[in-house]
């Protein structure tokens, strides 16, 4: 097997690490992604005779084998297309299939069950004239090779993975400042609603806020008085909450796991970026206690306005970034059923702040969940593309700074707001957002139009259902705003929601 080289972007010169054989490849995967992938298929491009690591794509393993062929074709296409945009075509590909055993299963049974998926991935890469150099299944603390016939290094019953922190890759990653933030499931859990006894109160608050805020967003232009008042209320509350979060920074609980990246990181940001292995569940609970149901509802509904969301994205650096990231995460956890669709805005803001502050793995996870919530959410798609292609977030930060500095003059003239449509809430239009001023325009100029992600391509029917839900939500919420609730217990806005089947995966290409 050819040797491979990993290049760290955290040092002044590339750090070359030679990986020999399937065992070291399996051990390197979490360091390439920044987390331990779970229920994931990952493709990594190799370049040159020595097999230098290049781009990578990750998506959740579809539960239905009927989707495997389409997923394999789109993943291979996405990896090759992304490499082409960077000017280098892969010479080979390494495939990883990572999935925990189901109840009663063994790691070997998982490997055999996923073998047809491996074969479809191999065929899809071969159709593009790119060989699969190695294909590994990682399950139950073991790795299995679909390609290596040598039982001395790749036992049919599986080979144990290296103990955490004992490999050459782990030592080199620690020296280079690369950290692994726990498992993908742990990272996603920080951003998903948790079924608690407080859900009923949060749902009632969202019902009440929706009858007032959503009609103002839907039925008035961006420069209208009602929409402007909602924007000012939302941003004023967000500013106060960021100050509240800053005054009560989350403190990592002592425990195993890597330290925060960078010695110069502000303490509040270091606390916000601490992963589940650092006791972040306790830190998140403390953050949740800082936010009342009514405050969360006001912010969640107010952020459905595109211009409000764009202004909220300006809390992206300096001492405000850490508290803002914690706030957006807390809001994502408050999007209880049937308000899951509204999480796209706070998830995208969480992904943006994470990317802006250098935490690319967390950014990809948050943006991937935003796209799972709404595959057509343009700002999340553009951010995800830019993050995956290794663009510098400074260009977008500069755009947001200029808009912030120019706003007082604009508000003194024709009024605030750059557009008339709100994207990702209801009635938004991707083309209008990209065409007008704002962060989406800056991202489109820098990275080009956002391609559809592999999972979105595979699931065209999900996109149709997402559009149907938005249309239904718009009609239902307009009706809810016109008729005041008279029941003692508030009910959800009338929304004939078409419930989708379970979406597989939670991130998009490169996550």
Short mmCIF file of C-alpha atoms in Angstrom, two decimals:
data_model
loop_
_atom_site.label_atom_id
_atom_site.label_comp_id
_atom_site.label_asym_id
_atom_site.label_seq_id
_atom_site.Cartn_x
_atom_site.Cartn_y
_atom_site.Cartn_z
CA UNK A 1 0.00 0.00 0.00
CA UNK A 2 1.18 3.48 -0.81
CA UNK A 3 2.07 5.71 2.10
CA UNK A 4 -0.06 8.74 2.87
CA UNK A 5 0.74 12.16 4.17
CA UNK A 6 -1.33 14.34 6.44
CA UNK A 7 -0.67 18.08 6.32
CA UNK A 8 -1.60 20.12 9.35
CA UNK A 9 -2.83 23.65 8.67
CA UNK A 10 -2.10 24.76 12.23
CA UNK A 11 1.66 24.99 11.83
CA UNK A 12 3.89 27.19 9.76
CA UNK A 13 5.13 24.28 7.64
CA UNK A 14 3.33 21.11 6.59
CA UNK A 15 3.86 18.25 9.04
CA UNK A 16 4.35 15.04 7.09
CA UNK A 17 3.02 11.90 8.73
CA UNK A 18 3.52 8.60 6.96
CA UNK A 19 0.69 6.11 7.44
CA UNK A 20 1.38 2.49 6.65
CA UNK A 21 -1.46 0.06 6.25
CA UNK A 22 -5.13 -0.12 7.17
CA UNK A 23 -4.57 0.11 10.93
CA UNK A 24 -2.98 3.56 10.74
CA UNK A 25 -5.54 4.70 8.18
CA UNK A 26 -8.39 3.75 10.54
CA UNK A 27 -6.67 5.55 13.40
CA UNK A 28 -6.19 8.71 11.32
CA UNK A 29 -9.86 9.18 10.39
CA UNK A 30 -11.02 11.07 13.53
CA UNK A 31 -8.07 13.44 13.20
CA UNK A 32 -8.92 14.16 9.57
CA UNK A 33 -12.52 15.04 10.48
CA UNK A 34 -12.08 16.52 13.95
CA UNK A 35 -14.50 14.02 15.52
CA UNK A 36 -15.26 10.32 15.60
CA UNK A 37 -17.76 9.72 12.79
CA UNK A 38 -20.74 7.59 13.63
CA UNK A 39 -23.21 6.13 11.15
CA UNK A 40 -21.17 7.73 8.38
CA UNK A 41 -19.63 7.01 5.01
CA UNK A 42 -16.47 9.02 4.36
CA UNK A 43 -14.52 9.30 1.09
CA UNK A 44 -11.01 10.76 1.18
CA UNK A 45 -9.11 11.78 -1.97
CA UNK A 46 -5.46 10.79 -2.42
CA UNK A 47 -3.06 12.70 -4.66
CA UNK A 48 0.33 11.84 -6.12
CA UNK A 49 2.41 8.72 -5.96
CA UNK A 50 2.75 8.90 -2.18
CA UNK A 51 -0.96 9.29 -1.61
CA UNK A 52 -1.22 12.78 -0.10
CA UNK A 53 -4.58 13.32 1.61
CA UNK A 54 -6.85 15.77 -0.17
CA UNK A 55 -10.53 16.61 -0.01
CA UNK A 56 -13.10 14.47 1.75
CA UNK A 57 -16.87 14.06 1.82
CA UNK A 58 -19.05 12.65 4.58
CA UNK A 59 -22.70 11.79 4.78
CA UNK A 60 -24.85 9.55 6.95
CA UNK A 61 -25.25 5.96 5.81
CA UNK A 62 -28.74 5.65 4.30
CA UNK A 63 -30.87 3.17 6.20
CA UNK A 64 -32.46 1.82 3.04
CA UNK A 65 -30.18 -0.19 0.71
CA UNK A 66 -32.25 1.14 -2.17
CA UNK A 67 -30.53 4.50 -1.66
CA UNK A 68 -26.99 3.12 -1.65
CA UNK A 69 -26.36 3.26 -5.39
CA UNK A 70 -27.52 6.86 -5.75
CA UNK A 71 -25.61 7.89 -2.62
CA UNK A 72 -22.41 6.25 -3.88
CA UNK A 73 -22.63 7.95 -7.27
CA UNK A 74 -23.27 11.39 -5.79
CA UNK A 75 -20.54 11.08 -3.17
CA UNK A 76 -17.97 10.12 -5.80
CA UNK A 77 -19.13 12.93 -8.09
CA UNK A 78 -19.02 15.45 -5.24
CA UNK A 79 -15.49 14.46 -4.18
CA UNK A 80 -14.13 14.65 -7.72
CA UNK A 81 -15.95 17.91 -8.49
CA UNK A 82 -14.63 19.52 -5.29
CA UNK A 83 -11.09 18.45 -6.15
CA UNK A 84 -11.55 19.82 -9.65
CA UNK A 85 -12.48 23.24 -8.28
CA UNK A 86 -9.17 23.18 -6.40
CA UNK A 87 -7.35 22.23 -9.59
CA UNK A 88 -6.31 18.66 -8.81
CA UNK A 89 -8.07 15.44 -9.70
CA UNK A 90 -7.75 12.55 -7.18
CA UNK A 91 -5.43 9.71 -8.11
CA UNK A 92 -7.12 7.30 -5.71
CA UNK A 93 -9.79 7.23 -3.01
CA UNK A 94 -10.01 5.71 0.47
CA UNK A 95 -13.47 4.71 1.74
CA UNK A 96 -14.56 4.45 5.38
CA UNK A 97 -17.88 2.96 6.51
CA UNK A 98 -18.45 3.68 10.20
CA UNK A 99 -21.46 2.31 12.03
CA UNK A 100 -22.11 0.95 15.52
CA UNK A 101 -23.71 -2.49 15.78
CA UNK A 102 -27.44 -2.72 16.21
CA UNK A 103 -28.79 -4.62 19.22
CA UNK A 104 -27.70 -8.22 18.88
CA UNK A 105 -25.22 -7.48 16.08
CA UNK A 106 -21.47 -7.92 16.02
CA UNK A 107 -18.92 -5.76 14.26
CA UNK A 108 -18.41 -8.48 11.67
CA UNK A 109 -22.13 -8.62 10.97
CA UNK A 110 -22.12 -4.85 10.38
CA UNK A 111 -19.24 -5.28 7.96
CA UNK A 112 -21.08 -7.97 5.99
CA UNK A 113 -24.32 -6.00 5.96
CA UNK A 114 -22.53 -2.96 4.53
CA UNK A 115 -20.48 -4.92 1.99
CA UNK A 116 -22.97 -4.19 -0.86
CA UNK A 117 -22.63 -0.48 -0.07
CA UNK A 118 -18.85 -0.78 -0.32
CA UNK A 119 -19.26 -2.49 -3.69
CA UNK A 120 -21.46 0.34 -4.98
CA UNK A 121 -18.96 2.93 -3.77
CA UNK A 122 -16.15 1.05 -5.47
CA UNK A 123 -18.13 0.85 -8.71
CA UNK A 124 -19.03 4.57 -8.58
CA UNK A 125 -15.38 5.56 -8.13
CA UNK A 126 -14.32 3.14 -10.87
CA UNK A 127 -16.84 4.69 -13.25
CA UNK A 128 -14.90 7.95 -12.82
CA UNK A 129 -11.61 6.13 -13.51
CA UNK A 130 -10.43 6.56 -9.92
CA UNK A 131 -9.49 3.39 -8.03
CA UNK A 132 -10.45 2.71 -4.41
CA UNK A 133 -7.11 2.10 -2.76
CA UNK A 134 -8.60 0.91 0.52
CA UNK A 135 -12.09 0.47 1.93
CA UNK A 136 -12.49 0.02 5.68
CA UNK A 137 -15.48 -0.73 7.86
CA UNK A 138 -15.10 0.58 11.43
CA UNK A 139 -17.50 -0.90 13.98
CA UNK A 140 -17.52 -1.97 17.63
CA UNK A 141 -13.91 -0.89 18.21
CA UNK A 142 -12.69 -2.98 15.25
CA UNK A 143 -11.74 -2.30 11.67
CA UNK A 144 -12.33 -4.60 8.71
CA UNK A 145 -10.77 -4.24 5.28
CA UNK A 146 -12.81 -4.96 2.16
CA UNK A 147 -9.67 -4.76 0.01
CA UNK A 148 -6.75 -6.29 1.94
CA UNK A 149 -6.50 -10.08 1.58
CA UNK A 150 -3.69 -10.44 4.11
CA UNK A 151 -5.17 -11.97 7.26
CA UNK A 152 -2.01 -11.12 9.20
CA UNK A 153 -2.95 -7.42 9.24
CA UNK A 154 -6.67 -7.60 8.44
CA UNK A 155 -8.39 -10.45 10.21
CA UNK A 156 -11.83 -11.50 8.87
CA UNK A 157 -13.06 -11.19 12.48
CA UNK A 158 -11.78 -7.64 12.71
CA UNK A 159 -8.69 -5.99 14.10
CA UNK A 160 -8.84 -3.83 17.25
CA UNK A 161 -8.31 -0.14 16.75
CA UNK A 162 -5.31 1.47 18.43
CA UNK A 163 -5.82 2.68 21.98
CA UNK A 164 -6.76 6.33 22.04
CA UNK A 165 -3.73 8.61 22.10
CA UNK A 166 -1.13 5.87 21.57
CA UNK A 167 -0.57 6.06 17.81
CA UNK A 168 1.93 8.08 15.81
CA UNK A 169 -0.98 10.01 14.31
CA UNK A 170 -2.34 10.89 17.76
CA UNK A 171 1.04 12.13 18.94
CA UNK A 172 1.60 14.16 15.78
CA UNK A 173 -1.91 15.62 15.95
CA UNK A 174 -1.39 16.67 19.56
CA UNK A 175 1.87 18.37 18.61
CA UNK A 176 0.18 20.17 15.70
CA UNK A 177 -2.75 21.32 17.86
CA UNK A 178 -5.37 19.15 16.14
CA UNK A 179 -8.14 18.06 18.48
CA UNK A 180 -10.87 15.44 18.31
CA UNK A 181 -14.12 16.72 19.78
CA UNK A 182 -15.78 13.43 20.71
CA UNK A 183 -18.27 11.61 18.53
CA UNK A 184 -20.51 13.04 15.86
CA UNK A 185 -23.55 11.98 17.90
CA UNK A 186 -22.27 13.92 20.90
CA UNK A 187 -21.66 17.03 18.81
CA UNK A 188 -25.11 16.83 17.22
CA UNK A 189 -26.73 16.32 20.63
CA UNK A 190 -25.54 19.78 21.66
CA UNK A 191 -27.65 21.26 18.89
CA UNK A 192 -30.81 19.14 18.96
CA UNK A 193 -33.86 19.62 21.21
CA UNK A 194 -33.87 17.44 24.29
CA UNK A 195 -37.10 15.84 25.41
CA UNK A 196 -37.59 17.35 28.87
CA UNK A 197 -40.49 18.35 31.08
CA UNK A 198 -39.87 21.97 30.03
CA UNK A 199 -40.83 21.28 26.40
CA UNK A 200 -44.52 22.07 27.01
CA UNK A 201 -43.70 25.55 28.33
CA UNK A 202 -41.36 26.22 25.40
CA UNK A 203 -43.96 25.00 22.91
CA UNK A 204 -46.63 27.26 24.44
CA UNK A 205 -44.26 30.24 24.25
CA UNK A 206 -43.50 29.51 20.59
CA UNK A 207 -47.23 29.19 19.83
CA UNK A 208 -47.92 32.58 21.38
CA UNK A 209 -44.96 34.30 19.72
CA UNK A 210 -45.79 32.81 16.32
CA UNK A 211 -49.24 34.40 16.23
CA UNK A 212 -47.64 37.84 16.54
CA UNK A 213 -44.18 37.71 14.98
CA UNK A 214 -44.57 35.47 11.93
CA UNK A 215 -47.41 37.45 10.29
CA UNK A 216 -45.30 40.61 10.64
CA UNK A 217 -42.42 38.91 8.83
CA UNK A 218 -44.57 37.35 6.13
CA UNK A 219 -46.93 40.17 5.33
CA UNK A 220 -44.76 43.29 5.34
CA UNK A 221 -41.75 44.37 3.25
CA UNK A 222 -38.32 44.45 4.86
CA UNK A 223 -38.53 48.22 5.28
CA UNK A 224 -42.06 48.10 6.72
CA UNK A 225 -42.71 49.40 10.23
CA UNK A 226 -43.95 46.08 11.62
CA UNK A 227 -41.02 44.11 10.31
CA UNK A 228 -38.55 46.80 11.37
CA UNK A 229 -40.01 46.82 14.88
CA UNK A 230 -39.71 43.03 15.07
CA UNK A 231 -36.10 43.25 13.91
CA UNK A 232 -35.21 45.85 16.53
CA UNK A 233 -36.93 43.85 19.27
CA UNK A 234 -35.19 40.63 18.28
CA UNK A 235 -31.72 42.13 17.99
CA UNK A 236 -32.10 44.15 21.19
CA UNK A 237 -33.07 41.02 23.11
CA UNK A 238 -30.22 39.05 21.52
CA UNK A 239 -27.74 41.75 22.54
CA UNK A 240 -28.95 41.65 26.14
CA UNK A 241 -28.77 37.88 26.24
CA UNK A 242 -25.24 37.83 24.84
CA UNK A 243 -24.24 40.18 27.66
CA UNK A 244 -26.00 37.87 30.12
CA UNK A 245 -24.18 34.82 28.76
CA UNK A 246 -20.86 36.69 28.84
CA UNK A 247 -21.38 37.52 32.51
CA UNK A 248 -21.95 33.83 33.29
CA UNK A 249 -19.41 31.98 31.12
CA UNK A 250 -19.68 28.22 30.92
CA UNK A 251 -16.77 26.55 32.66
CA UNK A 252 -15.56 23.20 31.31
CA UNK A 253 -15.96 20.38 33.79
CA UNK A 254 -12.65 18.58 34.46
CA UNK A 255 -12.48 15.34 32.56
CA UNK A 256 -10.80 13.52 29.69
CA UNK A 257 -10.42 15.08 26.29
CA UNK A 258 -8.28 17.57 24.40
CA UNK A 259 -7.66 21.10 25.51
CA UNK A 260 -9.05 24.06 23.61
CA UNK A 261 -7.20 25.10 20.47
CA UNK A 262 -4.90 28.10 20.71
CA UNK A 263 -3.34 29.70 23.75
CA UNK A 264 -4.75 33.13 22.86
CA UNK A 265 -8.39 32.03 22.68
CA UNK A 266 -10.70 34.18 24.85
CA UNK A 267 -11.89 32.25 27.94
CA UNK A 268 -15.57 32.63 26.99
CA UNK A 269 -14.93 31.25 23.53
CA UNK A 270 -12.81 28.40 24.89
CA UNK A 271 -15.68 27.48 27.19
CA UNK A 272 -18.19 27.64 24.35
CA UNK A 273 -16.06 25.41 22.14
CA UNK A 274 -15.52 22.71 24.76
CA UNK A 275 -16.94 19.44 23.46
CA UNK A 276 -18.98 16.70 25.13
CA UNK A 277 -15.82 15.00 26.38
CA UNK A 278 -15.14 18.11 28.48
CA UNK A 279 -18.47 18.04 30.31
CA UNK A 280 -20.24 20.29 27.83
CA UNK A 281 -23.63 18.72 28.67
CA UNK A 282 -23.43 20.36 32.10
CA UNK A 283 -22.29 23.64 30.52
CA UNK A 284 -25.21 23.51 28.08
CA UNK A 285 -27.64 22.95 30.95
CA UNK A 286 -26.29 26.07 32.66
CA UNK A 287 -26.76 28.01 29.42
CA UNK A 288 -30.32 26.71 29.06
CA UNK A 289 -31.10 28.01 32.54
CA UNK A 290 -30.09 31.53 31.44
CA UNK A 291 -32.81 31.63 28.78
CA UNK A 292 -36.54 31.81 29.52
CA UNK A 293 -39.10 30.17 27.18
CA UNK A 294 -40.51 33.57 26.14
CA UNK A 295 -37.06 34.95 25.34
CA UNK A 296 -36.16 31.87 23.32
CA UNK A 297 -39.44 32.01 21.40
CA UNK A 298 -39.00 35.68 20.53
CA UNK A 299 -35.51 35.07 19.18
CA UNK A 300 -36.33 31.87 17.29
CA UNK A 301 -39.28 33.46 15.51
CA UNK A 302 -37.52 36.78 14.96
CA UNK A 303 -34.50 35.12 13.33
CA UNK A 304 -36.75 33.77 10.59
CA UNK A 305 -36.41 37.23 9.03
CA UNK A 306 -33.39 37.17 6.75
CA UNK A 307 -32.17 40.69 7.50
CA UNK A 308 -32.46 40.10 11.25
CA UNK A 309 -30.42 36.92 10.90
CA UNK A 310 -27.77 38.71 8.82
CA UNK A 311 -27.36 41.41 11.45
CA UNK A 312 -27.16 38.76 14.18
CA UNK A 313 -24.27 37.18 12.23
CA UNK A 314 -22.19 40.27 13.07
CA UNK A 315 -21.53 38.85 16.57
CA UNK A 316 -18.75 36.72 15.09
CA UNK A 317 -15.45 37.78 16.68
CA UNK A 318 -13.84 39.19 19.76
CA UNK A 319 -15.37 38.79 23.22
CA UNK A 320 -18.90 38.57 21.78
CA UNK A 321 -18.25 35.44 19.72
CA UNK A 322 -18.18 32.94 22.60
CA UNK A 323 -21.44 34.07 24.26
CA UNK A 324 -23.11 34.37 20.85
CA UNK A 325 -22.16 30.80 19.96
CA UNK A 326 -23.60 29.55 23.24
CA UNK A 327 -26.79 31.50 22.64
CA UNK A 328 -27.31 30.13 19.11
CA UNK A 329 -26.74 26.61 20.39
CA UNK A 330 -29.25 27.13 23.19
CA UNK A 331 -31.83 28.42 20.71
CA UNK A 332 -31.29 25.37 18.49
CA UNK A 333 -32.06 23.15 21.46
CA UNK A 334 -35.30 25.09 22.09
CA UNK A 335 -36.81 24.34 18.65
CA UNK A 336 -39.12 21.69 20.07
CA UNK A 337 -41.72 19.89 17.93
CA UNK A 338 -43.51 21.09 15.86
CA UNK A 339 -40.97 23.92 15.45
CA UNK A 340 -38.02 21.83 14.28
CA UNK A 341 -37.94 23.63 10.91
CA UNK A 342 -37.20 26.94 12.63
CA UNK A 343 -33.83 25.65 13.87
CA UNK A 344 -32.17 26.33 10.48
CA UNK A 345 -31.49 29.99 11.41
CA UNK A 346 -29.82 29.48 14.85
CA UNK A 347 -27.98 26.39 13.56
CA UNK A 348 -26.56 28.40 10.67
CA UNK A 349 -25.50 31.18 13.01
CA UNK A 350 -23.83 28.63 15.30
CA UNK A 351 -22.01 27.17 12.30
CA UNK A 352 -20.92 30.61 11.13
CA UNK A 353 -19.52 31.68 14.50
CA UNK A 354 -17.72 28.34 14.90
CA UNK A 355 -16.15 28.70 11.43
CA UNK A 356 -15.29 32.36 12.03
CA UNK A 357 -13.46 31.45 15.24
CA UNK A 358 -11.52 28.54 13.72
CA UNK A 359 -13.59 25.53 14.84
CA UNK A 360 -14.24 24.00 11.42
CA UNK A 361 -15.42 20.54 12.60
CA UNK A 362 -18.10 22.07 14.83
CA UNK A 363 -19.06 24.44 12.03
CA UNK A 364 -19.59 21.58 9.59
CA UNK A 365 -21.76 19.68 12.06
CA UNK A 366 -23.96 22.70 12.81
CA UNK A 367 -24.30 23.64 9.14
CA UNK A 368 -25.01 20.01 8.26
CA UNK A 369 -27.88 19.93 10.77
CA UNK A 370 -29.19 23.21 9.36
CA UNK A 371 -29.26 21.60 5.91
CA UNK A 372 -30.93 18.51 7.35
CA UNK A 373 -33.61 20.81 8.73
CA UNK A 374 -33.98 22.70 5.44
CA UNK A 375 -31.92 21.45 2.45
CA UNK A 376 -32.69 24.69 0.57
CA UNK A 377 -31.44 27.10 3.26
CA UNK A 378 -29.10 29.14 1.07
CA UNK A 379 -26.96 30.80 3.74
CA UNK A 380 -26.17 27.40 5.30
CA UNK A 381 -25.38 25.89 1.89
CA UNK A 382 -23.01 28.71 0.99
CA UNK A 383 -21.29 28.64 4.38
CA UNK A 384 -20.93 24.88 4.21
CA UNK A 385 -19.41 25.04 0.75
CA UNK A 386 -16.98 27.79 1.75
CA UNK A 387 -15.95 25.97 4.93
CA UNK A 388 -15.42 22.67 3.10
CA UNK A 389 -13.36 24.30 0.35
CA UNK A 390 -11.00 25.86 2.86
CA UNK A 391 -11.88 29.50 2.12
CA UNK A 392 -10.86 32.22 4.53
CA UNK A 393 -13.83 33.49 6.62
CA UNK A 394 -12.17 36.92 6.80
CA UNK A 395 -13.80 37.93 3.49
CA UNK A 396 -17.25 37.40 5.00
CA UNK A 397 -16.27 39.04 8.27
CA UNK A 398 -15.14 42.11 6.35
CA UNK A 399 -18.44 42.21 4.46
CA UNK A 400 -20.41 42.09 7.71
CA UNK A 401 -18.24 44.81 9.27
CA UNK A 402 -18.87 47.11 6.31
CA UNK A 403 -22.61 46.55 6.47
CA UNK A 404 -22.61 47.21 10.21
CA UNK A 405 -20.67 50.45 9.76
CA UNK A 406 -22.90 51.61 6.89
CA UNK A 407 -26.20 50.82 8.61
CA UNK A 408 -26.67 54.08 10.59
CA UNK A 409 -26.59 56.12 7.38
CA UNK A 410 -28.90 53.70 5.59
CA UNK A 411 -31.42 53.72 8.43
CA UNK A 412 -31.47 57.50 8.32
CA UNK A 413 -32.50 57.35 4.67
CA UNK A 414 -34.70 54.80 3.01
CA UNK A 415 -34.79 52.45 6.02
CA UNK A 416 -33.03 49.32 7.09
CA UNK A 417 -33.04 46.02 5.28
CA UNK A 418 -31.59 44.99 1.98
CA UNK A 419 -34.22 42.65 0.68
CA UNK A 420 -37.94 41.99 0.57
CA UNK A 421 -37.90 38.22 0.98
CA UNK A 422 -36.87 36.17 3.98
CA UNK A 423 -35.06 32.97 3.10
CA UNK A 424 -35.30 29.81 5.09
CA UNK A 425 -38.34 30.98 7.04
CA UNK A 426 -41.33 31.31 4.78
CA UNK A 427 -41.58 32.77 1.32
CA UNK A 428 -37.82 33.21 0.95
CA UNK A 429 -36.14 33.01 -2.41
CA UNK A 430 -32.58 31.81 -2.78
CA UNK A 431 -31.96 33.82 -5.90
CA UNK A 432 -33.12 37.07 -4.32
CA UNK A 433 -30.88 36.55 -1.32
CA UNK A 434 -27.82 35.81 -3.40
CA UNK A 435 -28.49 38.76 -5.70
CA UNK A 436 -28.86 41.38 -2.99
CA UNK A 437 -26.34 42.74 -0.49
CA UNK A 438 -25.50 40.65 2.52
CA UNK A 439 -23.37 37.69 3.58
CA UNK A 440 -24.94 35.35 1.02
CA UNK A 441 -23.85 37.68 -1.79
CA UNK A 442 -20.32 37.84 -0.35
CA UNK A 443 -20.13 34.06 -0.15
CA UNK A 444 -21.49 33.62 -3.67
CA UNK A 445 -18.90 36.06 -5.01
CA UNK A 446 -16.06 34.30 -3.19
CA UNK A 447 -17.02 30.64 -3.62
CA UNK A 448 -19.39 30.63 -6.58
CA UNK A 449 -22.93 29.25 -6.58
CA UNK A 450 -23.51 26.64 -3.92
CA UNK A 451 -23.78 23.15 -5.35
CA UNK A 452 -26.39 20.79 -4.03
CA UNK A 453 -24.94 18.62 -1.31
CA UNK A 454 -24.68 14.86 -1.83
CA UNK A 455 -27.48 14.07 0.60
CA UNK A 456 -29.75 16.69 -0.94
CA UNK A 457 -29.05 15.32 -4.40
CA UNK A 458 -29.86 11.81 -3.30
CA UNK A 459 -33.06 12.89 -1.62
CA UNK A 460 -34.85 15.07 -4.15
CA UNK A 461 -38.13 14.01 -2.65
CA UNK A 462 -37.05 15.43 0.69
CA UNK A 463 -36.52 18.81 -0.96
CA UNK A 464 -40.03 18.67 -2.36
CA UNK A 465 -41.40 17.81 1.07
CA UNK A 466 -39.41 20.67 2.59
CA UNK A 467 -40.96 23.12 0.13
CA UNK A 468 -44.40 21.70 0.89
CA UNK A 469 -43.83 22.18 4.62
CA UNK A 470 -42.76 25.79 4.11
CA UNK A 471 -45.85 26.51 2.04
CA UNK A 472 -48.07 24.83 4.60
CA UNK A 473 -46.35 26.68 7.44
CA UNK A 474 -46.80 30.01 5.69
CA UNK A 475 -50.53 29.44 5.16
CA UNK A 476 -51.06 28.05 8.64
CA UNK A 477 -49.17 30.80 10.43
CA UNK A 478 -50.91 33.55 8.48
CA UNK A 479 -54.19 32.06 9.59
CA UNK A 480 -52.90 31.83 13.15
CA UNK A 481 -51.97 35.52 13.08
CA UNK A 482 -55.39 36.55 11.79
CA UNK A 483 -57.37 34.65 14.41
CA UNK A 484 -56.37 35.11 18.03
CA UNK A 485 -56.31 31.99 20.15
CA UNK A 486 -59.19 31.73 22.58
CA UNK A 487 -58.36 28.39 24.17
CA UNK A 488 -57.00 28.37 27.67
CA UNK A 489 -54.07 26.21 26.58
CA UNK A 490 -52.35 27.60 23.45
CA UNK A 491 -52.05 25.17 20.59
CA UNK A 492 -49.48 25.02 17.77
CA UNK A 493 -50.23 27.24 14.76
CA UNK A 494 -52.42 25.50 12.24
CA UNK A 495 -49.89 23.89 9.96
CA UNK A 496 -50.84 20.88 7.87
CA UNK A 497 -47.28 19.60 8.12
CA UNK A 498 -46.27 16.73 5.88
CA UNK A 499 -44.09 14.67 8.16
CA UNK A 500 -40.95 13.44 6.38
CA UNK A 501 -39.44 10.06 6.88
CA UNK A 502 -36.29 9.87 8.94
CA UNK A 503 -33.47 11.73 7.29
CA UNK A 504 -30.17 9.93 7.30
CA UNK A 505 -26.99 11.72 8.03
CA UNK A 506 -26.62 15.11 9.46
CA UNK A 507 -23.80 16.72 7.56
CA UNK A 508 -22.88 17.34 4.01
CA UNK A 509 -19.85 17.06 1.84
CA UNK A 510 -16.60 17.39 3.73
CA UNK A 511 -18.18 17.25 7.16
#
